[in-house]
């Protein structure tokens, strides 16, 4: 049975057990993790699925993930939706309610809604990290990965000034080798000419596999996105027949806010290994209606 076939098995399958045991043993023997006493099965399976059950590659990804968290406390130590609620309420970000035809999650980021005078690049990046932590708990997303649409309408020099080489490298690390998610596609729409210098900063850090999955649509995206996504799942603003982007953003903001406590537990845990979910209930279930408590974050 190959890695892709193993990935289809449920977390509690006996056939996955040897891989989980092997990865746990290797992780606990790693010099970098001497202070760590244990890892849950569900947490380790995320990394195994992300690397098609290649134990050596899964260990490398796990070590990279933990190293990234330690090296980027300004981002990883504050996963609080309430701290960026003003940004979320501008309809900056959505995870579409329906998956695409391959089962991938589809994420949308709208740069025109980011005001750099009010929100730093670190805060904006935290939004992406919060979403990544939540959807990485979904079994189907572990198997099918994600695709992201970046709408660069409104991109200007004030945005560009916020993206330095250090942050560019951290962003590329999450996209490539430091997070247990498979990135199946990156789609840029409305990209202006002066976005290219920023993209040129990020591009060298990306492996060829990811470079080949980047698609630039310019202003023709209403027609070209349909070549990659089912029309019925895309918002009308992107040439589709699904829920409007404002509704999609509001719904995902609600999901993030309801995950405040879980995200804070992940941020505060030494490895991020906290309770997981085994299905897509984070998107589909009605959550309790309660106000999030404000959390202070350094920016």
Coordinates of C-alpha atoms in Angstrom, one line a residue:
X1 CA 0.0 0.0 0.0
X2 CA 1.5 3.3 -1.0
X3 CA 1.4 6.6 0.8
X4 CA -1.7 8.0 -1.0
X5 CA -3.6 4.8 -0.2
X6 CA -2.5 4.9 3.4
X7 CA -3.7 8.5 3.6
X8 CA -7.2 7.4 2.8
X9 CA -7.4 5.2 5.8
X10 CA -9.0 6.5 9.0
X11 CA -6.7 7.8 11.8
X12 CA -7.4 4.7 14.0
X13 CA -6.6 2.2 11.3
X14 CA -4.2 -0.5 12.5
X15 CA -2.3 -0.2 9.2
X16 CA -1.2 3.3 10.1
X17 CA 0.0 2.3 13.5
X18 CA 3.6 1.2 12.5
X19 CA 4.1 4.6 10.8
X20 CA 2.8 6.6 13.8
X21 CA 5.0 4.5 16.2
X22 CA 8.1 5.0 13.9
X23 CA 7.6 8.7 13.6
X24 CA 7.0 9.2 17.3
X25 CA 10.1 7.2 18.2
X26 CA 12.2 9.2 15.7
X27 CA 10.8 12.5 17.0
X28 CA 11.4 11.7 20.6
X29 CA 15.0 10.7 19.8
X30 CA 15.7 13.9 17.9
X31 CA 18.2 16.1 19.6
X32 CA 16.1 19.2 18.9
X33 CA 13.1 17.7 20.8
X34 CA 14.8 16.5 24.0
X35 CA 12.4 18.5 26.1
X36 CA 9.3 16.9 24.5
X37 CA 7.8 13.9 26.2
X38 CA 5.1 12.8 23.8
X39 CA 3.1 13.4 20.7
X40 CA -0.5 12.4 20.1
X41 CA -1.4 10.1 17.2
X42 CA -3.6 12.6 15.5
X43 CA -0.9 15.3 15.5
X44 CA 1.7 12.9 14.0
X45 CA -0.7 11.7 11.3
X46 CA -1.0 15.3 10.0
X47 CA 2.7 15.2 9.2
X48 CA 2.6 11.7 7.8
X49 CA -0.3 12.6 5.5
X50 CA 1.5 15.7 4.4
X51 CA 4.4 13.6 3.2
X52 CA 2.5 10.5 2.0
X53 CA 3.7 8.5 5.0
X54 CA 7.4 8.8 4.2
X55 CA 8.6 8.7 7.8
X56 CA 11.9 10.4 7.2
X57 CA 10.3 13.3 5.3
X58 CA 7.5 13.5 7.9
X59 CA 10.1 13.9 10.6
X60 CA 11.9 16.6 8.7
X61 CA 8.6 18.4 8.3
X62 CA 7.7 18.1 12.0
X63 CA 11.2 19.4 13.0
X64 CA 10.8 22.3 10.5
X65 CA 7.4 23.2 11.9
X66 CA 8.6 23.3 15.5
X67 CA 11.7 25.3 14.5
X68 CA 9.5 27.7 12.6
X69 CA 7.3 28.2 15.7
X70 CA 10.4 28.9 17.9
X71 CA 12.0 31.2 15.3
X72 CA 8.8 33.2 14.7
X73 CA 7.2 34.0 18.1
X74 CA 6.0 37.4 16.8
X75 CA 3.6 35.4 14.6
X76 CA 3.1 32.0 16.2
X77 CA 2.7 33.0 19.8
X78 CA -0.5 35.0 19.2
X79 CA -3.1 33.1 17.3
X80 CA -6.0 35.3 18.5
X81 CA -8.8 36.1 16.1
X82 CA -10.1 38.8 18.4
X83 CA -6.7 40.6 18.1
X84 CA -7.3 41.0 14.4
X85 CA -11.1 41.2 14.3
X86 CA -11.0 44.6 12.7
X87 CA -9.1 43.2 9.8
X88 CA -11.3 40.1 9.5
X89 CA -14.4 42.3 9.6
X90 CA -13.3 44.1 6.4
X91 CA -13.9 40.9 4.5
X92 CA -10.2 40.3 4.0
X93 CA -10.2 36.5 4.1
X94 CA -12.5 33.6 3.4
X95 CA -12.4 29.8 3.2
X96 CA -15.1 28.9 0.7
X97 CA -17.8 26.6 2.2
X98 CA -17.4 24.1 -0.6
X99 CA -14.3 22.2 -1.6
X100 CA -13.2 22.1 -5.2
X101 CA -13.5 19.1 -7.5
X102 CA -10.4 17.5 -6.1
X103 CA -11.5 17.9 -2.5
X104 CA -9.1 20.8 -1.8
X105 CA -10.0 23.6 0.5
X106 CA -10.1 27.0 -1.3
X107 CA -8.9 30.1 0.5
X108 CA -9.3 33.7 -0.7
X109 CA -7.3 36.7 0.4
X110 CA -8.3 40.3 -0.6
X111 CA -5.4 42.7 -0.4
X112 CA -7.6 45.7 -1.1
X113 CA -9.1 45.2 2.4
X114 CA -5.7 45.4 4.1
X115 CA -4.9 48.9 5.3
X116 CA -1.1 48.9 6.1
X117 CA -1.6 52.0 8.3
X118 CA -3.8 49.9 10.6
X119 CA -2.5 46.4 10.3
X120 CA 1.1 45.2 10.1
X121 CA 2.2 42.4 7.8
X122 CA 2.7 40.2 10.9
X123 CA -0.9 40.6 11.9
X124 CA -2.0 39.9 8.3
X125 CA 0.2 36.8 8.2
X126 CA -1.3 35.6 11.6
X127 CA -4.7 35.4 9.9
X128 CA -3.3 32.9 7.4
X129 CA -1.6 30.9 10.1
X130 CA -4.8 30.7 12.2
X131 CA -6.7 29.4 9.2
X132 CA -3.9 26.9 8.4
X133 CA -3.9 25.6 12.0
X134 CA -7.7 25.1 11.9
X135 CA -8.0 23.4 8.5
X136 CA -5.0 21.2 9.1
X137 CA -7.1 19.4 11.7
X138 CA -9.6 18.3 9.0
X139 CA -8.9 14.8 7.8
X140 CA -10.1 15.6 4.3
X141 CA -7.8 18.7 4.1
X142 CA -4.9 16.6 5.2
X143 CA -5.6 14.3 2.3
X144 CA -6.5 16.8 -0.4
X145 CA -4.6 20.0 0.6
X146 CA -5.5 23.6 -0.2
X147 CA -5.6 26.1 -3.0
X148 CA -5.3 29.8 -2.4
X149 CA -6.5 32.8 -4.5
X150 CA -4.8 36.1 -3.8
X151 CA -6.7 39.1 -5.1
X152 CA -4.0 41.8 -5.4
X153 CA -6.4 44.6 -6.4
X154 CA -5.4 47.7 -4.5
X155 CA -1.8 46.5 -3.9
X156 CA 0.5 49.5 -3.6
X157 CA 3.9 50.6 -2.3
X158 CA 2.6 50.9 1.3
X159 CA 1.9 47.2 1.2
X160 CA 5.2 46.4 -0.4
X161 CA 7.2 48.3 2.3
X162 CA 5.8 45.8 4.9
X163 CA 7.2 42.7 3.1
X164 CA 11.0 42.4 3.9
X165 CA 13.2 39.5 3.0
X166 CA 12.9 38.0 6.4
X167 CA 9.1 37.9 6.4
X168 CA 9.2 36.7 2.7
X169 CA 11.3 33.7 3.8
X170 CA 8.9 32.9 6.7
X171 CA 5.9 33.1 4.3
X172 CA 7.6 30.8 1.8
X173 CA 8.6 28.3 4.6
X174 CA 4.9 27.9 5.6
X175 CA 4.0 27.3 1.9
X176 CA 6.7 24.7 1.4
X177 CA 8.4 22.8 4.2
X178 CA 7.3 24.0 7.6
X179 CA 3.6 23.3 7.8
X180 CA 1.6 20.0 7.5
X181 CA -0.6 21.1 4.6
X182 CA -0.3 20.3 0.9
X183 CA -0.4 23.4 -1.2
X184 CA -2.0 22.4 -4.5
X185 CA -2.2 25.7 -6.2
X186 CA -1.6 29.5 -5.7
X187 CA -3.6 31.8 -8.0
X188 CA -2.9 35.5 -8.3
X189 CA -5.5 37.8 -9.7
X190 CA -5.5 41.6 -10.4
X191 CA -1.7 41.6 -9.9
X192 CA -0.1 45.0 -10.7
X193 CA 3.3 45.4 -12.3
X194 CA 4.8 46.7 -9.0
X195 CA 3.9 43.5 -7.2
X196 CA 6.6 41.7 -9.1
X197 CA 9.5 42.9 -7.0
X198 CA 7.8 41.4 -3.9
X199 CA 7.1 38.2 -5.7
X200 CA 10.7 38.1 -6.8
X201 CA 11.8 38.2 -3.2
X202 CA 9.6 35.2 -2.3
X203 CA 10.2 33.1 -5.4
X204 CA 13.9 32.1 -4.7
X205 CA 12.7 30.4 -1.5
X206 CA 10.1 28.3 -3.3
X207 CA 10.9 24.8 -4.6
X208 CA 10.2 24.0 -8.2
X209 CA 7.1 22.0 -7.3
X210 CA 5.4 25.1 -5.8
X211 CA 6.7 27.4 -8.6
X212 CA 4.9 25.2 -11.1
X213 CA 1.7 25.6 -9.1
X214 CA 1.6 29.4 -9.2
X215 CA -0.8 30.8 -11.7
X216 CA -1.1 34.5 -12.7
X217 CA -4.5 35.5 -14.0
X218 CA -4.2 39.3 -14.2
X219 CA -7.6 40.9 -14.8
X220 CA -8.9 38.0 -16.9
X221 CA -9.6 35.9 -13.8
X222 CA -13.3 35.9 -14.3
X223 CA -12.8 33.5 -17.2
X224 CA -9.5 31.8 -16.4
X225 CA -10.2 30.7 -12.8
X226 CA -12.9 28.5 -14.2
X227 CA -10.2 26.4 -15.8
X228 CA -9.0 25.4 -12.2
X229 CA -12.1 25.6 -10.0
X230 CA -15.7 24.5 -10.4
X231 CA -17.7 27.6 -11.3
X232 CA -20.4 26.7 -8.7
X233 CA -18.1 27.1 -5.7
X234 CA -16.5 30.4 -6.7
X235 CA -18.1 33.7 -5.5
X236 CA -19.8 35.8 -8.2
X237 CA -17.0 38.3 -7.8
X238 CA -14.6 35.7 -9.1
X239 CA -16.7 34.5 -12.0
X240 CA -18.7 31.8 -10.1
X241 CA -22.1 31.0 -8.9
X242 CA -21.4 30.4 -5.2
X243 CA -22.1 32.6 -2.2
X244 CA -20.9 36.2 -2.4
X245 CA -17.4 37.0 -1.1
X246 CA -18.7 39.2 1.7
X247 CA -20.9 36.3 3.0
X248 CA -18.0 33.8 2.7
X249 CA -15.7 36.2 4.6
X250 CA -18.3 36.8 7.3
X251 CA -18.9 33.0 7.7
X252 CA -15.2 32.2 8.0
X253 CA -14.6 35.1 10.4
X254 CA -17.3 33.6 12.6
X255 CA -15.6 30.2 12.5
X256 CA -12.3 31.7 13.5
X257 CA -13.8 33.7 16.4
X258 CA -15.5 30.5 17.7
X259 CA -12.0 28.8 17.6
X260 CA -10.4 31.5 19.8
X261 CA -9.7 29.2 22.7
X262 CA -8.4 26.4 20.6
X263 CA -6.1 28.7 18.7
X264 CA -4.7 30.2 21.9
X265 CA -4.1 26.7 23.2
X266 CA -2.1 25.9 20.1
X267 CA -0.1 29.1 20.4
X268 CA 0.7 28.5 24.1
X269 CA 1.5 24.8 23.7
X270 CA 5.3 24.0 23.3
X271 CA 4.6 21.9 20.1
X272 CA 1.1 23.0 19.2
X273 CA -0.2 19.5 19.8
X274 CA -3.6 20.0 21.2
X275 CA -7.0 18.3 20.7
X276 CA -8.0 17.7 17.1
X277 CA -11.1 17.1 15.1
X278 CA -11.6 14.2 12.7
X279 CA -14.0 15.7 10.2
X280 CA -15.2 19.0 8.7
X281 CA -17.4 20.1 11.6
X282 CA -15.4 23.3 12.0
X283 CA -17.0 24.6 8.9
X284 CA -20.4 23.0 8.9
X285 CA -21.5 23.0 12.5
X286 CA -23.3 25.8 14.2
X287 CA -21.0 27.1 17.0
X288 CA -22.1 28.6 20.2
X289 CA -22.8 32.3 20.0
X290 CA -20.4 34.0 22.4
X291 CA -18.1 37.0 22.4
X292 CA -14.4 36.3 22.2
X293 CA -12.2 37.6 25.0
X294 CA -9.6 40.1 23.8
X295 CA -6.0 38.8 23.9
X296 CA -3.0 41.1 23.9
X297 CA -0.5 40.5 21.2
X298 CA 2.8 42.2 20.5
X299 CA 3.1 43.8 17.1

